[in-house]
Amino acid sequence: MIRLDNLRYRYRPEEPPALDGVSLDIARGSIHGLLGPNGAGKTTLISVLIGLLTPKEGRITIDGESLNEWRAAQPNAIALVPQDYAFYPILTVAENLAFFAGAQGIPRQERQRQCDRALAFSRLEAVVNRRAGELSGGLRRRLNLAIGLTGEPDVLLLDEPTVGVDSASRRFLLETIQQFAATGKTVLYTSHYMEEVEAVCSDVTIIDHGKVLLTGPTAEVKGDRTLEQVFMEFTGHSLRD
Amino acid sequence: MKMFIQLAALWKKEWLAFARDRHGLAALFIMPAIFILIMSLALADSLSGQREPSLAYAVLDLDGTPVSHALDSLLSSVDLLSKSAPPTSEEGARLRVRDGELAFAVVIPQGFARSIGTNQTPELRFLTDPTIPGMVRNGFRQYVEAAATRVWLTHVLERLGQSMMLPELRQVTERIGRPEIAIETVSNHHNGAAVLPSSAQQNVPAWLIFSMFFVVIPISAVFIGERQHGTLQRLRAQRVSFGLVLVGKFAPFVLINQIQAVVMVAIGRWFVPLCGGEALALPGNVAALTALSMLSLAVSVAAVGWALFIASLAHSNEQATVLGGISNILMGAIGGIMVPRFMMPAEMQAWTHLSPMDWALKGFHQVMLRQGNIADVLPAICALVCFGLVALAVAAFLNRRAIST
């Protein structure tokens, strides 16, 4: 269980809090959807979870251990797949994977095995020697995801992983994420696409103005309504506003 | 162990990215090679003084007397100038000067010899190209005046000897001869080596230093992309510290700078002579070569630190190219890269101390011209390393927000 307890974070003292007492449980082995309008605090929450930001108050525990202790014991066990294409367009697919695996300190032989696995998982074998800058939008998204899979993380944080791709690539990415979670891994998933969250997430949390408005299993949260209707009811506006 | 694996990955990434960056490769290797070749050949006359002089002059003798022949003969060889065929007329001489064919023309008028010893002052006409520097013009004029005075004195003494029945008076000027001027080059080192660089000694280190600072192009190309596309954030999420990222950039580019140094020295030593230029002379002793290597490393520290500072300051690659290019050109202009320091006026020379390129160039000249050793260039090395580390610290400060949010 990943437990977030009363997290508070403020970028500047004069600004309203980006996280205002966020408490949340994320079950291990689940795909947990994080929904919220722009500026709701989703990216801040992900940044706190990955260790880019330190909360001013509150605590994060994973399986009962504090986040820092847990990460010290297994530094590569949590990975981020950012919304941006955070890789090197001038390097090939294989070179990008090898670089990010090496940057995690993974020894050479193990690195090769993990890169091959990430390539196979993301079905990028056919373009392994192509420069990342020459790939289509869908293939770039797959590479972005594949890089997140090197290091074989237990917890994967996905920030809008399907933005800007066609429907076929989106379907492929969602299947890949479901396959990943099926191996007992945990996924925290943010998206603007309500139907995606509804389709792949076992649990969902709606967040706005740094506060959790609603959290629980997707089926229970939406009941006989659509997730979009629930979202409108709690936030007062559409997710795409 | 983990840190070495991370560093190896960072170094390999920088190396691959640089090897595929055509603009960076051109800025670091092709640009300085071309500059070294062109400038070494262009400044060969000005800096070496050993090549055939390129300024020409001619003497037009309209008098046709033994006196005018004697003057013409005295003007037959002038240092740094070459004597051209005499013009056919004074108008012809004017035309050749106007066309730039001749820098000077000396016209010995008809009646020149006859006027000596009379009330008339013998008048030589001195035609000059207005583009010739004043120093050169004055030097040549004084040479002509001295020659004319000598001829005039000989002729006056000859006439005086005839009237006083003392023919040996004519030989007085030949007997007393001319005063010899002993020229001694004064250096602060024992061998008294020349302190002015040759064309190759000026241009090879100068354009090498200049191009080393152009690491700003490949460094900013990758670094700005990393910042803009969230790659730095991703690395930080993977627990790669920003310090390690900086070390990961520093070491490969210091190595690339050293490869530049070897290539440019090789061009100066072997390629420039093939094109008709002067070969770069390097000191042969180990102490001097060690000093040059240490200087080269110090220039790298300054250049890479500066490049990271510019890359941190700029928001786009275009901005980095403009900022880096302009700052490098300014540092080169005041640092004695484009115009050798010793050719600048004294007020301008005082400004050269502001440029790290000047510190580096003076260090190279200290070793190449005066056989200096590590102790001699230690102040330059320290100044360059401090400059690089301060620039690096400011770069880290500027990136503080980008990597923490």
XYZ file of C-alpha atoms in Angstrom:
646
model
C 0.000 0.000 0.000
C 1.210 3.478 -0.888
C -0.185 5.846 1.718
C -0.154 9.621 1.367
C -1.047 11.288 4.616
C -1.984 14.970 4.861
C 0.530 16.229 2.250
C 0.942 19.978 1.973
C 3.087 21.844 -0.517
C 3.256 25.486 -1.515
C 5.564 26.811 -4.268
C 5.662 30.360 -2.862
C 4.374 31.649 0.467
C 2.110 34.209 -1.233
C 0.490 31.602 -3.512
C -2.361 29.218 -2.575
C -1.157 25.699 -1.693
C -0.589 23.308 -4.578
C -1.293 20.412 -2.208
C -3.597 21.155 0.688
C -3.775 18.195 3.020
C -3.831 15.389 0.433
C -4.482 11.972 1.946
C -4.767 8.986 -0.326
C -4.250 5.224 -0.383
C -2.987 3.542 -3.536
C -3.320 -0.221 -3.497
C -0.299 -2.215 -4.728
C -0.970 -3.869 -8.076
C -3.643 -1.342 -9.018
C -3.898 1.239 -11.787
C -4.914 4.346 -9.953
C -6.296 7.211 -12.021
C -5.599 10.751 -10.876
C -8.024 13.233 -12.393
C -8.157 16.963 -12.032
C -8.336 20.146 -14.087
C -5.197 22.083 -14.990
C -3.521 23.441 -11.842
C -5.353 20.967 -9.603
C -2.074 19.637 -8.125
C -1.639 16.390 -10.106
C 1.884 17.115 -11.332
C 2.882 18.456 -7.900
C 1.650 15.222 -6.325
C 3.623 13.143 -8.814
C 6.721 15.320 -8.219
C 6.408 14.747 -4.466
C 6.021 10.996 -4.978
C 9.093 10.760 -7.207
C 11.146 12.898 -4.815
C 11.532 16.021 -6.985
C 9.683 18.066 -4.338
C 9.711 17.659 -0.591
C 6.351 18.268 1.096
C 6.278 20.930 3.797
C 3.998 18.721 5.854
C 2.711 15.176 5.716
C 4.165 11.746 5.150
C 4.380 9.149 2.427
C 4.800 5.490 3.274
C 5.144 2.488 1.001
C 4.433 -0.879 2.578
C 4.820 0.775 5.988
C 8.248 2.294 5.275
C 8.817 5.975 4.706
C 9.319 6.869 1.029
C 12.967 7.814 1.600
C 13.807 4.573 3.392
C 11.987 2.551 0.781
C 13.787 4.284 -2.079
C 17.161 4.031 -0.348
C 16.712 0.258 -0.251
C 15.532 0.016 -3.869
C 16.422 3.217 -5.728
C 14.993 2.154 -9.094
C 11.710 0.812 -7.755
C 9.728 3.927 -8.604
C 9.862 5.547 -12.043
C 8.379 8.551 -13.756
C 7.101 8.754 -17.314
C 6.697 12.502 -17.836
C 4.300 14.159 -20.222
C 7.199 15.605 -22.260
C 9.319 13.482 -24.562
C 12.090 13.424 -21.982
C 14.803 11.726 -24.025
C 17.482 12.610 -26.576
C 16.249 13.011 -30.166
C 19.817 12.766 -31.486
C 20.351 9.310 -29.946
C 18.836 6.105 -31.279
C 16.111 4.212 -29.432
C 18.655 1.674 -28.173
C 21.104 4.389 -27.097
C 18.390 6.263 -25.206
C 17.346 3.122 -23.337
C 20.953 2.210 -22.556
C 21.673 5.729 -21.354
C 18.730 5.985 -18.963
C 19.417 2.491 -17.653
C 23.075 3.416 -17.141
C 22.085 6.649 -15.422
C 20.262 4.499 -12.857
C 23.542 2.704 -12.192
C 22.454 -0.618 -13.653
C 25.517 -2.767 -14.541
C 26.159 -3.468 -18.222
C 24.860 -7.053 -18.574
C 21.773 -6.431 -16.496
C 21.244 -3.198 -18.415
C 21.190 -5.035 -21.742
C 18.640 -7.529 -20.419
C 16.391 -4.786 -19.069
C 16.642 -2.726 -22.250
C 15.719 -5.765 -24.370
C 12.767 -6.397 -22.103
C 11.582 -2.781 -22.243
C 11.973 -2.828 -26.039
C 9.924 -5.988 -26.341
C 7.302 -4.733 -23.914
C 6.879 -1.498 -25.893
C 7.291 -3.291 -29.240
C 10.038 -0.993 -30.399
C 12.370 -3.682 -31.770
C 11.773 -2.648 -35.370
C 13.023 0.897 -34.754
C 15.770 0.115 -32.285
C 18.476 1.737 -34.422
C 16.468 4.756 -35.523
C 17.125 8.125 -33.979
C 14.430 9.098 -31.505
C 13.936 12.439 -33.259
C 12.849 10.620 -36.418
C 10.083 8.596 -34.730
C 6.352 9.289 -35.108
C 4.395 10.703 -32.151
C 3.080 7.256 -31.196
C 6.524 5.645 -31.284
C 7.946 8.514 -29.234
C 5.291 7.900 -26.577
C 6.234 4.233 -26.558
C 9.900 5.126 -26.148
C 9.030 7.508 -23.317
C 7.197 4.630 -21.624
C 9.957 2.110 -22.380
C 12.534 4.337 -20.706
C 10.319 4.384 -17.616
C 10.322 0.591 -17.642
C 14.119 0.263 -17.514
C 15.108 -0.341 -13.937
C 12.062 -2.641 -13.664
C 10.149 -0.394 -11.272
C 7.474 -1.596 -8.878
C 5.672 1.717 -9.061
C 5.201 3.653 -12.294
C 4.017 7.252 -12.326
C 2.495 8.158 -15.696
C 1.818 11.807 -16.425
C -0.527 12.106 -19.422
C 1.136 9.214 -21.288
C -1.186 9.301 -24.320
C -1.213 13.006 -25.158
C -0.847 13.740 -28.866
C -1.052 10.193 -30.249
C -3.508 8.567 -32.640
C -6.166 6.150 -31.420
C -4.246 3.018 -32.467
C -1.148 4.097 -30.551
C -3.307 5.087 -27.576
C -4.905 1.654 -27.534
C -1.494 0.027 -27.670
C -0.157 2.162 -24.831
C -3.172 1.395 -22.636
C -2.772 -2.339 -23.270
C 0.909 -2.097 -22.376
C 0.104 -0.299 -19.134
C -2.505 -2.933 -18.261
C -0.006 -5.718 -18.996
C 2.524 -3.997 -16.765
C 0.028 -3.739 -13.890
C -1.012 -7.347 -14.406
C 2.446 -8.420 -13.227
C 1.654 -7.004 -9.774
C 3.090 -3.528 -10.342
C 1.427 -0.310 -9.276
C 0.561 2.495 -11.679
C -0.483 6.057 -10.864
C -2.025 7.447 -14.007
C -3.018 11.019 -14.837
C -4.937 11.780 -18.003
C -7.226 14.299 -19.591
C -9.067 11.473 -21.328
C -11.889 10.381 -19.031
C -12.734 7.297 -21.117
C -9.134 6.069 -20.782
C -9.262 6.321 -17.015
C -12.618 4.602 -16.976
C -11.274 1.810 -19.173
C -7.984 1.019 -17.464
C -8.057 2.312 -13.875
C -9.250 0.113 -11.058
C -9.290 3.084 -8.697
C -9.700 6.778 -9.239
C -9.072 9.997 -7.322
C -10.453 13.398 -8.268
C -8.321 16.279 -7.098
C -8.848 20.049 -7.374
C -7.214 23.095 -5.738
C -4.780 20.747 -4.021
C -7.518 18.797 -2.216
C -8.841 15.295 -2.757
C -12.522 15.598 -3.670
C -13.285 11.943 -4.168
C -11.380 8.656 -4.096
C -12.266 4.998 -4.368
C -12.680 2.072 -6.766
C -13.739 3.334 -10.208
C -16.933 1.293 -10.274
C -18.044 2.651 -6.901
C -17.076 6.232 -7.686
C -19.047 6.441 -10.892
C -21.990 4.193 -9.950
C -24.455 4.327 -12.834
C -23.079 7.586 -14.171
C -20.110 8.235 -16.433
C -16.833 9.384 -14.886
C -17.218 12.663 -16.779
C -20.544 13.326 -15.056
C -19.001 12.597 -11.667
C -16.108 14.880 -12.437
C -18.459 17.706 -13.484
C -20.495 17.234 -10.333
C -17.479 17.514 -8.018
C -15.374 20.128 -9.802
C -18.055 22.182 -11.516
C -16.312 22.047 -14.887
C -15.183 19.722 -17.615
C -11.723 18.128 -17.462
C -10.790 19.729 -20.777
C -11.687 23.281 -19.640
C 30.605 1.643 -8.364
C 27.120 2.917 -9.153
C 28.468 6.427 -9.608
C 31.055 5.235 -12.159
C 28.356 3.449 -14.155
C 26.283 6.634 -14.096
C 29.259 8.770 -15.115
C 30.169 6.384 -17.930
C 26.596 6.601 -19.225
C 26.612 10.417 -19.038
C 29.983 10.651 -20.796
C 28.973 8.242 -23.543
C 25.756 10.199 -24.127
C 27.633 13.515 -24.439
C 30.145 11.951 -26.759
C 27.501 10.432 -29.063
C 25.506 13.669 -29.105
C 28.610 15.698 -29.968
C 29.758 13.284 -32.673
C 26.380 13.794 -34.419
C 26.253 17.566 -33.979
C 27.496 18.868 -37.332
C 27.330 22.514 -36.265
C 29.329 21.784 -33.135
C 31.940 19.819 -35.066
C 32.270 22.634 -37.597
C 32.618 25.285 -34.883
C 35.203 23.316 -32.965
C 37.345 21.872 -35.757
C 36.686 23.339 -39.206
C 36.365 27.019 -38.199
C 39.675 27.218 -36.283
C 41.516 25.173 -38.917
C 40.441 27.653 -41.598
C 41.271 30.646 -39.396
C 44.705 29.265 -38.552
C 45.496 28.641 -42.199
C 44.212 31.971 -43.520
C 45.533 34.167 -40.724
C 48.933 32.468 -40.602
C 49.395 33.169 -44.292
C 47.847 36.657 -44.194
C 49.933 37.880 -41.268
C 53.141 36.143 -42.316
C 54.744 39.345 -43.653
C 53.636 41.498 -40.763
C 54.779 39.141 -38.058
C 57.795 37.255 -39.371
C 59.795 39.920 -41.246
C 61.602 37.103 -43.042
C 59.568 36.880 -46.190
C 59.887 38.883 -49.364
C 58.705 42.419 -48.682
C 55.411 43.271 -50.339
C 55.682 47.109 -50.387
C 57.396 48.391 -53.516
C 59.136 51.646 -54.382
C 60.909 53.039 -57.418
C 63.453 55.747 -58.136
C 63.150 57.950 -61.226
C 66.458 59.599 -62.104
C 65.756 62.577 -64.376
C 69.166 64.125 -63.642
C 71.329 61.402 -65.078
C 74.542 62.635 -63.378
C 77.109 60.716 -61.279
C 75.577 62.416 -58.218
C 72.073 61.239 -59.023
C 73.446 57.759 -59.891
C 75.130 57.693 -56.472
C 71.829 58.566 -54.786
C 69.956 55.981 -56.829
C 72.561 53.434 -55.837
C 72.206 54.293 -52.124
C 68.462 53.777 -52.455
C 68.874 50.376 -54.076
C 68.121 48.332 -50.965
C 65.757 49.274 -48.191
C 64.672 46.847 -45.462
C 61.072 45.630 -45.739
C 60.635 47.254 -49.175
C 61.361 45.960 -52.641
C 62.760 48.149 -55.393
C 60.739 48.133 -58.558
C 61.740 49.016 -62.127
C 62.081 52.790 -62.616
C 59.125 54.606 -64.157
C 59.566 56.208 -67.560
C 58.379 59.645 -66.447
C 57.205 61.533 -63.387
C 53.610 61.169 -64.599
C 54.191 57.449 -64.999
C 55.466 57.334 -61.409
C 52.349 59.160 -60.197
C 50.099 56.695 -62.049
C 51.851 53.670 -60.532
C 51.548 55.128 -57.015
C 47.892 56.040 -57.605
C 47.166 52.477 -58.798
C 48.725 51.033 -55.652
C 51.526 49.324 -57.605
C 54.136 51.417 -55.803
C 54.024 52.501 -52.150
C 56.577 55.251 -52.845
C 58.334 56.868 -55.778
C 61.394 59.096 -55.418
C 61.931 61.520 -58.285
C 65.454 62.957 -58.695
C 64.752 66.068 -60.790
C 66.822 67.351 -63.659
C 69.511 69.756 -62.370
C 69.691 68.035 -58.973
C 73.510 67.748 -59.041
C 73.936 71.235 -60.457
C 71.947 72.813 -57.632
C 74.284 71.467 -54.981
C 76.562 74.198 -53.665
C 74.468 76.958 -55.230
C 71.822 79.151 -53.672
C 69.210 76.715 -54.898
C 68.151 73.942 -52.523
C 68.223 70.580 -54.317
C 64.649 69.328 -54.323
C 63.768 65.612 -54.344
C 60.143 64.735 -54.988
C 58.673 62.033 -52.781
C 55.421 60.482 -54.037
C 53.504 58.301 -51.600
C 50.378 56.163 -51.448
C 47.995 57.643 -48.808
C 47.074 54.175 -47.492
C 50.629 53.498 -46.296
C 50.846 53.721 -42.480
C 52.486 56.931 -41.234
C 55.199 55.024 -39.403
C 56.333 53.268 -42.600
C 56.092 56.511 -44.637
C 58.183 58.473 -42.139
C 60.747 55.693 -41.903
C 61.235 55.587 -45.663
C 61.333 59.397 -45.939
C 64.060 59.566 -43.298
C 66.014 56.915 -45.148
C 65.796 58.940 -48.379
C 66.785 62.134 -46.537
C 69.797 60.418 -44.992
C 70.902 59.089 -48.388
C 70.442 62.484 -50.034
C 72.385 64.181 -47.248
C 75.233 61.730 -47.677
C 75.376 62.316 -51.439
C 75.093 66.085 -50.940
C 77.908 66.078 -48.324
C 80.202 63.997 -50.543
C 79.607 66.337 -53.470
C 80.155 69.499 -51.361
C 83.399 68.104 -49.940
C 84.573 67.185 -53.433
C 83.988 70.725 -54.684
C 85.594 72.195 -51.594
C 88.630 69.945 -52.137
C 88.909 71.096 -55.729
C 88.822 74.789 -54.790
C 91.241 74.317 -51.857
C 93.550 72.011 -53.862
C 92.822 69.219 -51.334
C 91.369 66.369 -53.469
C 91.576 63.950 -50.511
C 88.683 65.855 -48.917
C 86.343 63.942 -51.225
C 87.362 60.705 -49.532
C 86.566 61.938 -46.039
C 83.031 60.615 -46.043
C 84.224 57.232 -47.269
C 86.938 57.088 -44.604
C 84.816 58.003 -41.636
C 82.196 55.510 -42.752
C 78.788 55.250 -41.168
C 77.921 54.737 -37.499
C 77.062 51.117 -36.760
C 73.965 50.411 -34.701
C 74.187 47.275 -32.588
C 70.718 45.882 -31.984
C 70.195 43.776 -28.881
C 66.905 42.065 -28.069
C 66.307 42.295 -24.336
C 64.343 39.440 -22.785
C 63.745 38.456 -19.168
C 65.100 35.007 -20.008
C 68.684 34.012 -20.485
C 68.658 33.061 -24.123
C 67.313 36.430 -25.188
C 64.721 34.882 -27.473
C 62.562 37.222 -29.526
C 59.461 38.378 -27.625
C 57.301 39.004 -30.673
C 55.548 35.908 -31.988
C 55.833 34.673 -35.531
C 52.658 34.390 -37.560
C 52.185 30.741 -36.601
C 53.049 31.375 -32.948
C 50.432 34.112 -32.846
C 47.668 32.468 -34.842
C 47.754 28.805 -33.814
C 47.313 29.369 -30.050
C 45.040 32.376 -30.618
C 42.509 30.594 -32.823
C 42.808 27.424 -30.775
C 41.821 29.325 -27.623
C 39.034 31.085 -29.507
C 37.606 27.832 -30.848
C 37.871 26.087 -27.471
C 35.381 28.622 -26.132
C 32.982 27.588 -28.909
C 32.130 24.436 -26.952
C 29.192 26.649 -26.035
C 27.442 25.466 -29.233
C 27.415 21.688 -28.631
C 27.024 22.057 -24.864
C 24.023 24.363 -25.079
C 22.431 22.283 -27.859
C 22.141 19.320 -25.492
C 21.772 21.153 -22.175
C 18.917 23.455 -23.218
C 17.087 20.495 -24.751
C 17.512 18.564 -21.518
C 16.045 21.436 -19.532
C 13.187 22.161 -21.925
C 12.080 18.575 -22.514
C 12.139 17.536 -18.874
C 15.130 15.213 -19.331
C 16.941 16.830 -16.392
C 13.824 16.267 -14.271
C 13.702 12.666 -15.394
C 17.353 12.174 -14.468
C 16.717 13.773 -11.104
C 13.752 11.453 -10.609
C 16.249 8.632 -11.284
C 18.337 10.065 -8.440
C 21.092 11.422 -10.678
C 22.328 14.531 -8.883
C 22.785 17.786 -10.789
C 26.437 17.807 -9.720
C 26.913 14.463 -11.458
C 25.175 15.799 -14.568
C 27.645 18.718 -14.615
C 30.634 16.418 -14.158
C 29.125 14.297 -16.901
C 29.315 17.284 -19.225
C 32.620 18.691 -18.022
C 34.892 15.724 -18.600
C 33.902 14.876 -22.226
C 34.202 18.480 -23.363
C 37.569 18.940 -21.661
C 38.674 15.864 -23.631
C 37.186 17.286 -26.849
C 39.080 20.552 -26.197
C 42.320 18.593 -25.851
C 41.669 16.804 -29.142
C 41.135 20.251 -30.671
C 44.485 21.366 -29.270
C 46.325 18.390 -30.795
C 44.603 18.824 -34.180
C 45.231 22.594 -34.363
C 48.879 22.262 -33.351
C 49.283 19.568 -36.016
C 47.714 21.875 -38.600
C 50.054 24.707 -37.577
C 53.088 22.483 -37.627
C 52.537 20.401 -40.749
C 49.638 21.682 -42.851
C 50.309 25.446 -42.842
C 53.881 24.944 -44.226
C 52.424 22.833 -47.048
C 50.378 25.868 -48.047
C 53.401 28.151 -48.054
C 53.190 29.384 -44.472
C 55.617 29.167 -41.636
C 55.608 26.027 -39.470
C 54.672 26.363 -35.818
C 57.811 26.025 -33.712
C 57.212 24.235 -30.418
C 59.574 24.100 -27.462
C 61.376 20.791 -27.293
C 61.773 20.337 -23.556
C 59.421 18.369 -21.330
C 58.889 21.207 -18.830
C 57.636 23.542 -21.546
C 55.392 20.895 -23.116
C 53.959 20.096 -19.682
C 53.282 23.785 -19.137
C 51.491 23.972 -22.505
C 49.367 20.921 -21.640
C 48.417 22.359 -18.256
C 47.499 25.645 -19.907
C 45.380 23.841 -22.456
C 43.521 22.021 -19.659
C 42.991 25.320 -17.814
C 41.566 26.918 -20.977
C 39.157 23.957 -21.185
C 37.972 24.486 -17.617
C 37.325 28.159 -18.390
C 35.652 27.415 -21.734
C 33.380 24.615 -20.493
C 32.429 26.582 -17.360
C 31.604 29.593 -19.542
C 29.616 27.424 -21.960
C 27.529 25.954 -19.117
C 26.910 29.469 -17.795
C 25.686 30.648 -21.220
C 23.575 27.503 -21.662
C 21.994 28.143 -18.246
C 21.319 31.782 -19.042
C 19.745 31.164 -22.455
C 16.189 29.984 -22.972
C 16.710 28.570 -26.447
C 19.506 27.276 -28.649
C 19.243 30.379 -30.824
C 19.766 32.583 -27.772
C 22.723 30.490 -26.642
C 24.323 30.688 -30.085
C 23.939 34.483 -30.184
C 25.002 35.039 -26.553
C 27.888 32.589 -26.789
C 29.012 33.823 -30.200
C 28.950 37.509 -29.269
C 30.663 36.993 -25.927
C 33.366 34.870 -27.564
C 33.953 37.416 -30.318
C 34.168 40.240 -27.753
C 36.589 38.251 -25.602
C 38.597 37.462 -28.741
C 38.610 41.068 -29.941
C 39.862 42.552 -26.699
C 41.956 39.514 -25.831
C 44.462 39.835 -28.649
C 43.058 36.968 -30.702
C 41.928 38.919 -33.749
C 44.503 41.694 -33.533
C 47.756 40.770 -31.761
C 48.086 42.583 -28.451
C 51.422 44.200 -29.336
C 49.810 45.862 -32.363
C 47.226 47.596 -30.197
C 47.673 51.108 -28.814
C 48.666 51.292 -25.142
C 45.172 52.323 -23.967
C 43.668 49.348 -25.767
C 46.265 46.962 -24.371
C 45.102 47.840 -20.860
C 41.681 46.357 -21.731
C 43.090 43.020 -22.831
C 43.540 41.962 -19.187
C 39.759 41.660 -18.926
C 39.591 38.749 -21.334
C 40.360 35.161 -20.272
C 41.469 34.581 -23.849
C 44.258 37.125 -23.230
C 45.342 35.320 -20.049
C 45.523 32.093 -22.010
C 47.330 33.579 -25.018
C 49.904 35.305 -22.833
C 50.478 31.987 -21.086
C 51.039 30.194 -24.409
C 53.443 32.934 -25.547
C 55.281 32.797 -22.235
C 56.112 29.167 -22.972
C 56.512 29.331 -26.758
C 58.522 32.546 -26.979
C 60.382 32.695 -23.694
C 60.801 29.014 -22.876
C 58.669 29.466 -19.757
C 57.771 26.580 -17.471
C 54.844 25.692 -15.185
C 55.869 28.285 -12.596
C 55.781 31.020 -15.237
C 52.256 30.154 -16.393
C 50.819 29.258 -12.997
C 49.120 32.670 -12.568
C 47.415 32.269 -15.952
C 46.372 28.689 -15.109
C 44.940 29.768 -11.737
C 43.065 32.703 -13.285
C 41.538 30.501 -15.991
C 40.521 27.743 -13.569
C 38.985 30.304 -11.179
C 37.092 31.883 -14.074
C 35.726 28.485 -15.125
C 34.729 27.487 -11.589
C 32.986 30.807 -10.913
C 31.073 30.475 -14.212
C 30.154 26.920 -13.242
C 28.935 28.015 -9.810
C 26.743 30.701 -11.386
C 25.427 28.102 -13.863
C 24.504 25.800 -10.972
C 22.783 28.701 -9.221
C 20.810 29.631 -12.345
C 19.671 26.033 -12.721
C 18.622 25.791 -9.083
C 14.991 26.560 -9.845
C 14.810 24.596 -13.075
C 15.904 21.384 -11.389
C 13.959 21.795 -8.168
C 10.483 22.478 -9.578
